[in-house]
Amino acid sequence: LPGEPERGLRERLSRLRNLPLLHRTGVAAEERRLQGQLDSVSRTDASVDEIWSFVELARHGDRPYTLDYVERMLEDWVELHGDRGRADDGAIVAGIGRLNGRTIVLLGHQKGRDLKERIRRQYGMPHPEGYAKAVRAMELAERFSFPVVSLIDTPGAYPGVIAEQHGQGGAIARSQAKMIQLRVPSVACVIGEGGSGGALALAVSDRVLMQENAIYSVITPEGCAQILWRDGNEAKRAAAAFKPDAFHCLELGVIDGIVPEPSGGAHNDPDLAAAQLGEALAEALDELTAVPASELRGARRRKFRAMGVYA
Amino acid sequence: MSETKIDVRVERVGPVAPEVKHPNTCPRCDSHYRDDELEATLYVCGHCGYHFRMPSRARIAWLADPGSFEEEASEVRSADPLNFFDLRPYRERLAEAELNTGLPEAIIVGSARLEGHALELAVMDFAFLGGSMGSAVGEKFVRACDSALAAGVPLLLVSSSGGARMQEGILSLMQLPKTIAALDEFHEAGLPLFTVLTDPTTGGLMASVASLGDVTIAEPGALLAFTGPRVVQSIIKEKLPDDFGRSEQNLRFGQIDAIVPRPEQRHYLARLLRLFAR
């Protein structure tokens, strides 16, 4: 395993050093950076496995899903079904319940536990109808001034013919636009896999949290490996390169906080995990309900507009 | 009992060596053009109407009234926040893209006039790292929104993008809500976004501003999808509809307002600008 990226870097470095300086801008800096990268490659091999362990925990078969938390965290849960247009998407659940005495609208991706349920829930990968259901529930929340809590856990939006025909991209875009516009407070927490646009559609919130062992990424490690390395088996290396773990997301300013999990992962003690999650969500909501409703939208816009690093 | 098996496999899904054609050769009818011929026909095949990808500079020169385009935010460039390297370092890819295209980033923004109407242009270019959206592209789009808002003029987005730029990881994903947030402010002021979707517009762009235009038109035959055909096919392992994800399918399913051939777009847009003029 060691050697491959290192060899590549060494080769590149030596080529760069021999380059006739036609376009000389930045070559020296480039050289320094490559050297730095080379140094870090030898140093960070341990963290490749470390980062991969987050990926494995986030996808653990016994990890609590949205409805497991609903059951433990909320009182008086009423699930809402259907987008009022075409379908009821099993990969997204929506409903009303009480969290710490406060009525909230809860949205969440839902994976299945056994094969039958997995198929019904499409492995947690929503169709456009799922996002339409979410938007409908958000409209309800606004009408009655209920805060919106969302739990994120999906490999990504469903990649299929019908999903495309029904406008997958547009559905994800409109769900985000609705979240940006909400006149009520919103909190999201990534509780497993935060896979790309399919996850983001429910995560444009005033506060975005991640559980300790959750991941949040622009693409699945396998997809990234397939595209950039042209080899799906390089998933581990891809994950290490784009760093989908909570700590790096926090460092990059993408999330606002990390929710602790029971030792060894949420699946070891779902009750404790639910208590910790419920506490974090309630705390964020307490903080947000103190903000005048008229200021929420502007603050949310400013928060997301500031994201990104450029020169 | 004889074991007779019927071969039910659909056609083999796998890497088929793509036929490499000269970039100036029409992939549909094999007509070949000189550079100046393509430029003169707006990069549309004079024989069969196939739309070649149009370089962003050429499109701006054609869309904007002569001398009216003033580029903005050209100083915004990509950084490498993750120190990303796959088979090659991200910075090397950026430098190469710049050398090959002469562009600073995958989007050019600026103010212009079109048949006398002031507007803000944001034109993407697939030639620069597949038109992918990283932090710099997101920031430039946001600045285009702000500039249009300050001037009180409509915004025209010409999209051409493979989606989020993987080399900036989660930060690229965050450009979706970032651009949507800026657009929200722009929309709130009662200003319109017109979008021209060109081949290809996929992934992150489709899941953000490219889908949020007030009037959305597409070029003929363009691939407009969240998940592209190769990925869908690799998952479902069935033959896809011939026009899967293309403009024509999107129109049929109600995802876009119209398909407008490139030579007619200028008049179409001018009509919109007249209609929305305040």
XYZ file of C-alpha atoms in Angstrom:
589
model
C 0.000 0.000 0.000
C 2.693 2.564 0.723
C 4.628 3.737 -2.242
C 2.025 4.235 -4.941
C 1.029 7.851 -4.223
C 4.508 8.495 -2.982
C 6.074 7.252 -6.204
C 3.660 9.362 -8.219
C 4.533 12.432 -6.224
C 8.258 11.840 -6.501
C 7.972 11.429 -10.227
C 5.971 14.588 -10.556
C 8.342 16.488 -8.373
C 11.333 15.483 -10.421
C 9.518 16.281 -13.652
C 8.600 19.653 -12.291
C 12.181 20.335 -11.344
C 13.333 19.559 -14.863
C 10.614 21.637 -16.486
C 11.886 24.354 -18.821
C 10.387 27.441 -17.265
C 8.040 28.572 -20.035
C 5.088 29.366 -17.845
C 7.052 29.941 -14.817
C 4.356 31.314 -12.514
C 4.067 29.424 -9.316
C 6.375 26.592 -10.186
C 8.548 27.174 -7.162
C 5.498 27.254 -4.915
C 4.253 24.130 -6.631
C 7.506 22.406 -5.907
C 7.371 23.327 -2.258
C 3.795 22.143 -2.027
C 4.523 18.819 -3.661
C 7.378 18.311 -1.245
C 4.999 19.070 1.601
C 2.483 16.629 0.210
C 5.167 14.001 -0.109
C 6.059 14.485 3.534
C 2.459 14.235 4.609
C 1.856 11.072 2.596
C 4.397 9.213 4.639
C 2.997 10.719 7.835
C -0.743 10.247 7.379
C -1.011 6.615 6.378
C -2.530 5.830 9.748
C -5.335 8.303 9.253
C -6.393 6.641 5.997
C -7.622 3.750 8.105
C -8.888 6.112 10.745
C -11.045 7.963 8.260
C -12.245 4.716 6.751
C -13.368 3.533 10.178
C -15.801 6.483 10.240
C -17.171 5.389 6.884
C -17.698 1.878 8.201
C -19.347 3.059 11.403
C -21.602 5.467 9.516
C -22.821 2.547 7.414
C -22.958 -0.008 10.208
C -25.900 -2.359 9.731
C -27.098 -1.920 13.321
C -26.733 1.838 13.417
C -29.945 3.542 14.584
C -31.988 5.042 11.763
C -34.367 7.986 11.818
C -37.365 6.044 13.124
C -35.247 4.473 15.885
C -34.511 7.964 17.136
C -38.089 9.130 16.645
C -39.270 6.292 18.851
C -36.855 7.199 21.623
C -36.706 10.985 21.327
C -40.209 12.162 20.519
C -43.579 12.021 22.196
C -46.903 11.927 20.370
C -45.400 11.068 16.992
C -47.728 11.407 14.002
C -46.264 10.371 10.672
C -47.333 12.190 7.517
C -47.391 10.279 4.252
C -47.250 11.292 0.613
C -46.363 14.322 -1.443
C -50.023 15.039 -2.406
C -48.985 14.695 -6.013
C -47.948 11.237 -6.965
C -46.453 9.023 -4.314
C -45.320 8.311 -0.778
C -41.569 7.893 -0.823
C -40.405 5.389 1.770
C -36.871 6.755 1.848
C -37.977 9.959 3.558
C -40.162 10.061 6.634
C -41.979 13.193 7.711
C -44.092 13.796 10.755
C -45.011 15.851 13.762
C -43.960 15.111 17.301
C -42.848 16.653 20.546
C -39.205 17.079 21.481
C -38.640 18.212 25.061
C -42.198 19.520 25.206
C -41.946 21.500 21.975
C -43.943 20.513 18.869
C -41.646 20.052 15.886
C -41.850 18.827 12.326
C -39.325 16.069 11.796
C -37.910 15.007 8.446
C -35.464 12.195 7.946
C -34.022 9.711 5.545
C -34.962 6.168 6.409
C -33.029 3.043 5.523
C -34.422 -0.441 5.954
C -33.340 -3.024 8.500
C -34.197 -6.214 6.596
C -34.277 -6.882 2.879
C -37.998 -6.328 2.510
C -37.893 -2.984 4.273
C -34.716 -1.986 2.501
C -36.429 -2.414 -0.817
C -39.481 -0.517 0.358
C -37.239 2.287 1.596
C -34.989 2.114 -1.480
C -31.947 1.811 0.790
C -32.618 5.339 1.998
C -32.310 6.851 -1.472
C -35.242 9.202 -2.148
C -37.010 9.880 -5.414
C -38.147 13.429 -6.258
C -41.470 12.599 -4.596
C -39.631 12.195 -1.289
C -38.279 15.721 -1.489
C -41.716 16.990 -2.491
C -43.076 15.337 0.657
C -40.385 17.084 2.692
C -41.285 20.458 1.173
C -44.940 19.849 1.965
C -44.062 19.116 5.588
C -41.918 22.264 5.750
C -44.852 24.331 4.519
C -46.944 22.842 7.285
C -44.250 23.720 9.816
C -44.249 27.319 8.637
C -48.027 27.585 8.826
C -47.987 26.678 12.503
C -44.556 27.998 13.460
C -43.162 24.566 14.312
C -39.375 24.281 14.082
C -38.021 21.833 11.492
C -35.660 19.094 12.642
C -34.079 16.866 10.017
C -32.034 13.705 10.391
C -29.740 12.934 7.485
C -28.839 9.393 6.526
C -28.628 8.526 2.852
C -26.028 7.262 0.401
C -27.530 9.795 -2.030
C -30.629 10.524 -4.051
C -31.960 7.568 -6.032
C -30.112 7.195 -9.343
C -32.752 5.828 -11.708
C -34.620 6.437 -14.903
C -37.917 7.422 -13.290
C -36.199 9.597 -10.707
C -34.571 11.526 -13.540
C -37.767 11.774 -15.550
C -39.565 13.155 -12.510
C -36.902 15.802 -12.034
C -34.498 14.653 -9.324
C -32.213 17.686 -9.641
C -35.066 20.163 -9.533
C -36.629 18.453 -6.519
C -33.357 18.678 -4.568
C -32.886 22.300 -5.597
C -36.408 23.276 -4.536
C -36.073 21.521 -1.194
C -32.900 23.511 -0.481
C -34.533 26.724 -1.641
C -37.460 26.051 0.697
C -35.074 25.448 3.600
C -33.261 28.707 2.904
C -36.575 30.570 2.943
C -38.086 28.998 6.070
C -39.552 31.447 8.540
C -39.114 28.967 11.388
C -35.926 27.690 13.055
C -34.305 24.572 11.642
C -31.737 22.088 12.900
C -30.240 19.195 10.947
C -28.058 16.364 12.155
C -26.227 13.860 9.996
C -26.812 10.557 11.788
C -25.126 8.210 9.317
C -24.271 8.812 5.712
C -24.586 12.362 4.423
C -24.370 11.482 0.769
C -24.179 14.433 -1.584
C -27.182 16.392 -2.877
C -29.575 13.735 -1.661
C -28.500 14.497 1.899
C -28.051 18.227 1.468
C -31.660 18.641 0.309
C -32.719 18.278 3.966
C -29.678 19.887 5.565
C -29.812 23.584 4.690
C -30.555 24.469 8.299
C -29.783 27.185 10.837
C -27.703 24.667 12.751
C -26.134 21.656 11.087
C -24.746 18.999 13.396
C -23.051 15.670 12.827
C -22.868 12.670 15.049
C -19.340 11.730 15.979
C -19.180 8.766 13.591
C -21.249 10.169 10.750
C -19.867 11.172 7.362
C -20.849 14.010 5.053
C -19.468 14.141 1.555
C -19.846 15.428 -1.967
C -19.908 11.894 -3.373
C -19.585 8.375 -1.987
C -15.975 7.212 -1.579
C -16.705 4.480 -4.145
C -18.075 6.993 -6.651
C -15.122 9.306 -6.168
C -12.671 6.427 -6.587
C -14.470 5.349 -9.739
C -14.249 8.787 -11.285
C -10.874 10.086 -10.137
C -8.930 6.851 -9.731
C -10.989 4.963 -12.335
C -11.060 2.121 -9.839
C -13.882 1.588 -7.345
C -11.528 -0.320 -5.077
C -9.641 2.836 -4.221
C -12.551 3.973 -2.018
C -10.374 4.043 1.082
C -7.870 6.339 -0.508
C -10.629 8.520 -1.940
C -12.215 8.881 1.488
C -8.874 9.871 2.981
C -8.459 12.466 0.242
C -11.802 14.203 0.674
C -12.121 13.688 4.423
C -15.839 13.148 5.031
C -15.635 12.760 8.822
C -17.257 15.114 11.313
C -14.012 16.589 12.577
C -12.876 17.697 9.159
C -16.344 19.026 8.309
C -16.260 21.102 11.470
C -12.785 22.333 10.621
C -13.957 23.427 7.167
C -16.874 25.356 8.644
C -19.475 23.147 7.017
C -21.129 22.071 10.268
C -21.720 23.835 13.562
C -21.158 21.048 16.038
C -20.495 17.396 16.733
C -22.921 15.265 18.723
C -21.203 12.637 20.868
C -22.063 8.968 20.533
C -21.799 6.075 22.976
C -18.335 4.560 22.897
C -17.783 2.328 19.912
C -20.648 3.916 17.991
C -24.366 4.672 18.265
C -25.335 1.051 17.607
C -23.754 -0.030 20.889
C -26.351 1.847 22.919
C -29.179 3.334 20.855
C -30.974 4.640 23.957
C -27.989 6.653 25.067
C -27.343 7.791 21.485
C -30.948 9.012 21.249
C -30.671 10.848 24.560
C -27.489 12.581 23.425
C -28.965 13.468 20.061
C -32.221 14.716 21.587
C -30.315 16.896 24.005
C -28.193 18.441 21.251
C -31.223 19.132 19.053
C -33.220 20.643 21.913
C -30.311 22.826 22.900
C -29.926 24.141 19.357
C -33.665 24.832 19.179
C -33.607 26.697 22.505
C -30.907 28.905 21.149
C -32.710 29.504 17.848
C -36.151 30.238 19.247
C -34.545 33.183 21.027
C -33.757 34.697 17.605
C -36.569 36.872 16.190
C -38.269 35.005 13.326
C -37.683 37.933 10.975
C -33.921 37.542 11.328
C -33.697 33.813 10.708
C -33.796 33.852 6.922
C -31.161 36.554 6.578
C -28.854 34.873 9.075
C -29.255 31.546 7.318
C -28.443 33.112 3.956
C -25.329 34.750 5.369
C -24.198 31.494 6.928
C -24.391 29.523 3.682
C -23.107 32.364 1.523
C -19.895 32.382 3.509
C -19.073 28.758 2.716
C -16.136 27.813 0.565
C -12.440 28.556 0.348
C -11.047 30.395 -2.664
C -8.024 32.481 -3.513
C -34.232 -33.105 -16.912
C -32.132 -31.233 -19.323
C -30.862 -27.948 -18.126
C -31.743 -25.482 -20.754
C -30.804 -21.961 -19.913
C -32.090 -19.062 -21.822
C -29.635 -16.244 -22.097
C -31.471 -13.285 -20.629
C -28.537 -10.979 -20.271
C -29.113 -7.567 -21.683
C -26.401 -6.136 -23.821
C -23.054 -6.020 -22.126
C -22.535 -3.017 -19.943
C -18.921 -2.204 -19.856
C -16.235 -0.025 -21.220
C -16.617 0.175 -24.957
C -13.663 1.925 -26.490
C -15.098 5.289 -27.509
C -14.449 6.363 -31.041
C -12.217 9.371 -30.859
C -13.183 12.060 -33.293
C -11.564 15.367 -34.000
C -13.234 18.056 -31.876
C -14.300 19.860 -35.029
C -15.929 16.757 -36.492
C -19.658 16.469 -35.966
C -20.242 13.364 -33.820
C -23.638 12.888 -35.401
C -23.034 13.288 -39.145
C -19.227 13.386 -39.458
C -19.161 16.750 -41.188
C -15.890 18.448 -40.502
C -15.347 22.150 -39.995
C -12.481 24.587 -39.732
C -12.336 26.642 -36.538
C -13.536 29.778 -38.278
C -16.428 27.901 -39.870
C -17.613 26.658 -36.496
C -17.300 30.112 -35.034
C -19.332 31.573 -37.860
C -22.157 29.078 -37.326
C -22.207 29.526 -33.533
C -20.727 26.040 -33.176
C -23.783 24.428 -34.702
C -23.311 21.810 -37.430
C -24.539 23.386 -40.642
C -25.436 19.982 -41.982
C -27.417 18.266 -39.209
C -27.931 20.931 -36.555
C -25.795 19.218 -33.908
C -24.816 21.692 -31.197
C -21.103 21.584 -30.405
C -20.104 22.901 -26.989
C -19.633 26.625 -27.338
C -16.664 28.238 -25.576
C -17.817 30.720 -22.949
C -15.890 33.652 -24.418
C -17.383 33.053 -27.845
C -20.861 32.842 -26.366
C -20.462 36.074 -24.454
C -19.101 37.822 -27.539
C -22.161 36.661 -29.442
C -24.804 37.304 -26.758
C -23.644 40.694 -25.534
C -24.092 43.815 -27.612
C -20.695 44.769 -29.085
C -18.422 46.283 -26.471
C -21.013 46.047 -23.695
C -19.547 43.174 -21.666
C -17.616 44.099 -18.566
C -16.144 41.160 -16.751
C -16.388 41.029 -12.971
C -14.854 38.971 -10.172
C -12.094 37.677 -12.437
C -9.725 37.797 -9.472
C -11.613 34.999 -7.710
C -9.573 31.834 -8.181
C -9.633 28.318 -6.833
C -7.620 27.382 -3.797
C -6.752 23.878 -2.695
C -8.178 23.682 0.834
C -7.949 19.888 1.099
C -4.475 19.608 -0.414
C -6.208 17.175 -2.713
C -4.435 14.746 -4.918
C -5.833 11.729 -6.696
C -3.774 10.536 -9.609
C -2.498 14.075 -9.932
C -2.524 17.054 -7.563
C -5.523 19.350 -7.876
C -3.301 22.383 -8.334
C -1.677 20.773 -11.312
C -5.090 20.106 -12.834
C -6.064 23.730 -12.248
C -2.896 25.054 -13.850
C -3.341 22.749 -16.803
C -6.977 23.754 -17.273
C -5.952 27.387 -17.275
C -3.215 26.786 -19.836
C -5.486 24.761 -22.100
C -8.505 27.041 -21.999
C -7.082 30.485 -21.278
C -9.836 30.791 -18.661
C -9.317 31.612 -14.988
C -12.209 29.412 -13.850
C -15.159 27.372 -15.106
C -17.461 30.410 -15.080
C -17.224 33.936 -16.410
C -19.461 36.628 -14.966
C -20.025 40.251 -15.829
C -22.484 42.923 -16.834
C -23.635 43.366 -20.400
C -26.409 44.541 -22.667
C -28.492 42.410 -24.970
C -30.402 44.328 -27.658
C -30.031 47.341 -25.427
C -31.326 45.685 -22.249
C -28.933 45.677 -19.329
C -28.375 42.279 -17.715
C -25.843 40.256 -15.767
C -24.238 37.264 -17.459
C -22.900 34.109 -15.798
C -21.566 31.765 -18.458
C -20.008 28.406 -17.652
C -17.424 26.539 -19.681
C -17.192 22.755 -19.769
C -13.635 22.914 -21.072
C -12.377 24.066 -17.662
C -12.317 20.919 -15.475
C -15.653 19.788 -16.832
C -17.338 23.006 -15.776
C -17.251 21.666 -12.240
C -18.411 23.874 -9.397
C -15.941 24.454 -6.604
C -15.684 27.346 -4.157
C -14.504 29.837 -6.781
C -17.327 29.058 -9.209
C -19.853 29.347 -6.382
C -18.381 32.645 -5.234
C -18.401 34.087 -8.750
C -22.039 33.144 -9.221
C -22.878 34.769 -5.877
C -21.088 37.945 -6.972
C -23.034 37.904 -10.224
C -26.257 37.747 -8.174
C -25.096 40.643 -6.019
C -24.061 42.709 -8.997
C -27.383 42.087 -10.767
C -29.220 42.937 -7.568
C -27.293 46.170 -7.108
C -27.989 47.171 -10.701
C -31.584 45.933 -10.567
C -31.162 43.880 -13.739
C -32.056 40.280 -14.705
C -29.475 37.507 -14.431
C -28.765 35.066 -17.247
C -27.071 31.789 -16.395
C -25.697 29.654 -19.217
C -24.897 26.370 -17.516
C -22.451 23.705 -18.613
C -21.172 21.594 -15.801
C -20.477 18.052 -14.757
C -21.466 18.957 -11.203
C -19.658 19.619 -7.961
C -15.859 19.653 -8.103
C -14.742 16.576 -6.229
C -11.277 17.932 -5.476
C -12.771 20.423 -3.023
C -14.819 17.740 -1.301
C -17.658 18.837 0.936
C -16.903 22.507 0.252
C -18.012 21.957 -3.341
C -21.262 20.472 -2.116
C -21.788 23.575 0.003
C -21.743 25.703 -3.135
C -25.270 24.444 -3.792
C -26.880 26.121 -0.772
C -24.458 29.015 -1.160
C -25.620 29.868 -4.667
C -29.245 29.178 -3.741
C -28.950 31.562 -0.777
C -27.651 34.341 -3.021
C -30.375 33.632 -5.547
C -32.991 33.806 -2.795
C -31.946 37.349 -1.976
C -31.941 38.248 -5.675
C -35.401 36.747 -6.194
C -36.757 38.511 -3.153
C -36.007 41.813 -4.858
C -38.344 40.804 -7.684
C -35.636 40.193 -10.245
C -35.715 37.256 -12.687
C -33.182 34.520 -13.378
C -33.182 33.133 -16.910
C -31.290 29.927 -17.527
C -29.973 28.424 -20.734
C -29.060 24.799 -20.023
C -26.392 23.509 -22.380
C -24.702 20.154 -22.782
C -24.011 18.845 -20.243
C -25.647 20.193 -17.105
C -25.547 17.473 -14.496
C -25.120 16.772 -10.798
C -24.701 19.707 -8.474
C -25.670 22.357 -10.981
C -28.916 20.552 -11.785
C -29.579 20.255 -8.052
C -29.166 23.986 -7.490
C -29.445 27.187 -9.500
C -29.762 25.548 -12.937
C -33.127 24.196 -11.768
C -34.341 27.414 -10.192
C -34.653 29.724 -13.178
C -37.838 31.712 -13.660
C -37.714 30.774 -17.317
C -35.617 27.748 -18.229
C -34.630 26.932 -21.775
C -32.315 24.253 -23.094
C -30.290 23.619 -26.210
C -31.368 20.680 -28.407
C -29.943 17.310 -27.433
C -28.240 18.533 -24.260
C -27.741 16.115 -21.378
C -29.574 17.594 -18.395
C -29.661 15.229 -15.450
C -28.870 14.860 -11.787
C -27.401 11.398 -12.300
C -25.895 10.849 -15.728
C -26.692 7.860 -17.956
C -23.441 6.019 -17.291
C -24.016 5.900 -13.553
C -27.694 5.008 -13.889
C -26.863 2.259 -16.332
C -24.115 0.850 -14.159
C -26.658 0.537 -11.365
C -29.790 -0.694 -13.089
C -27.980 -2.671 -15.808
C -30.725 -2.200 -18.368
C -30.767 -0.386 -21.622
C -31.774 3.210 -21.065
C -34.277 5.114 -23.195
C -32.479 6.649 -26.173
C -33.136 10.200 -25.080
C -32.475 9.522 -21.406
C -31.696 12.772 -19.635
C -31.703 14.775 -22.856
C -33.447 18.116 -23.350
C -36.238 16.437 -25.297
C -37.066 14.069 -22.434
C -36.867 16.913 -19.945
C -39.328 18.934 -21.990
C -41.698 15.983 -22.301
C -41.673 15.431 -18.544
C -42.195 19.080 -17.753
C -38.755 19.931 -16.385
C -37.951 22.827 -18.743
C -39.929 25.532 -20.531
C -38.591 25.228 -24.052
C -35.886 23.885 -26.300
C -34.402 26.750 -28.261
C -31.772 26.167 -30.960
C -28.709 28.311 -30.426
C -29.164 30.677 -33.375
C -32.622 31.630 -32.047
C -31.609 32.131 -28.430
C -30.602 35.750 -28.718
C -34.024 36.793 -29.976
C -35.732 34.565 -27.445
C -33.783 36.137 -24.597
C -34.384 39.640 -25.926
C -38.115 38.917 -25.895
C -37.885 37.776 -22.263
C -35.923 40.872 -21.333
C -38.614 43.058 -22.914
C -41.358 41.186 -21.078
C -39.652 41.469 -17.710
C -38.475 45.071 -18.210
C -39.523 47.362 -15.387
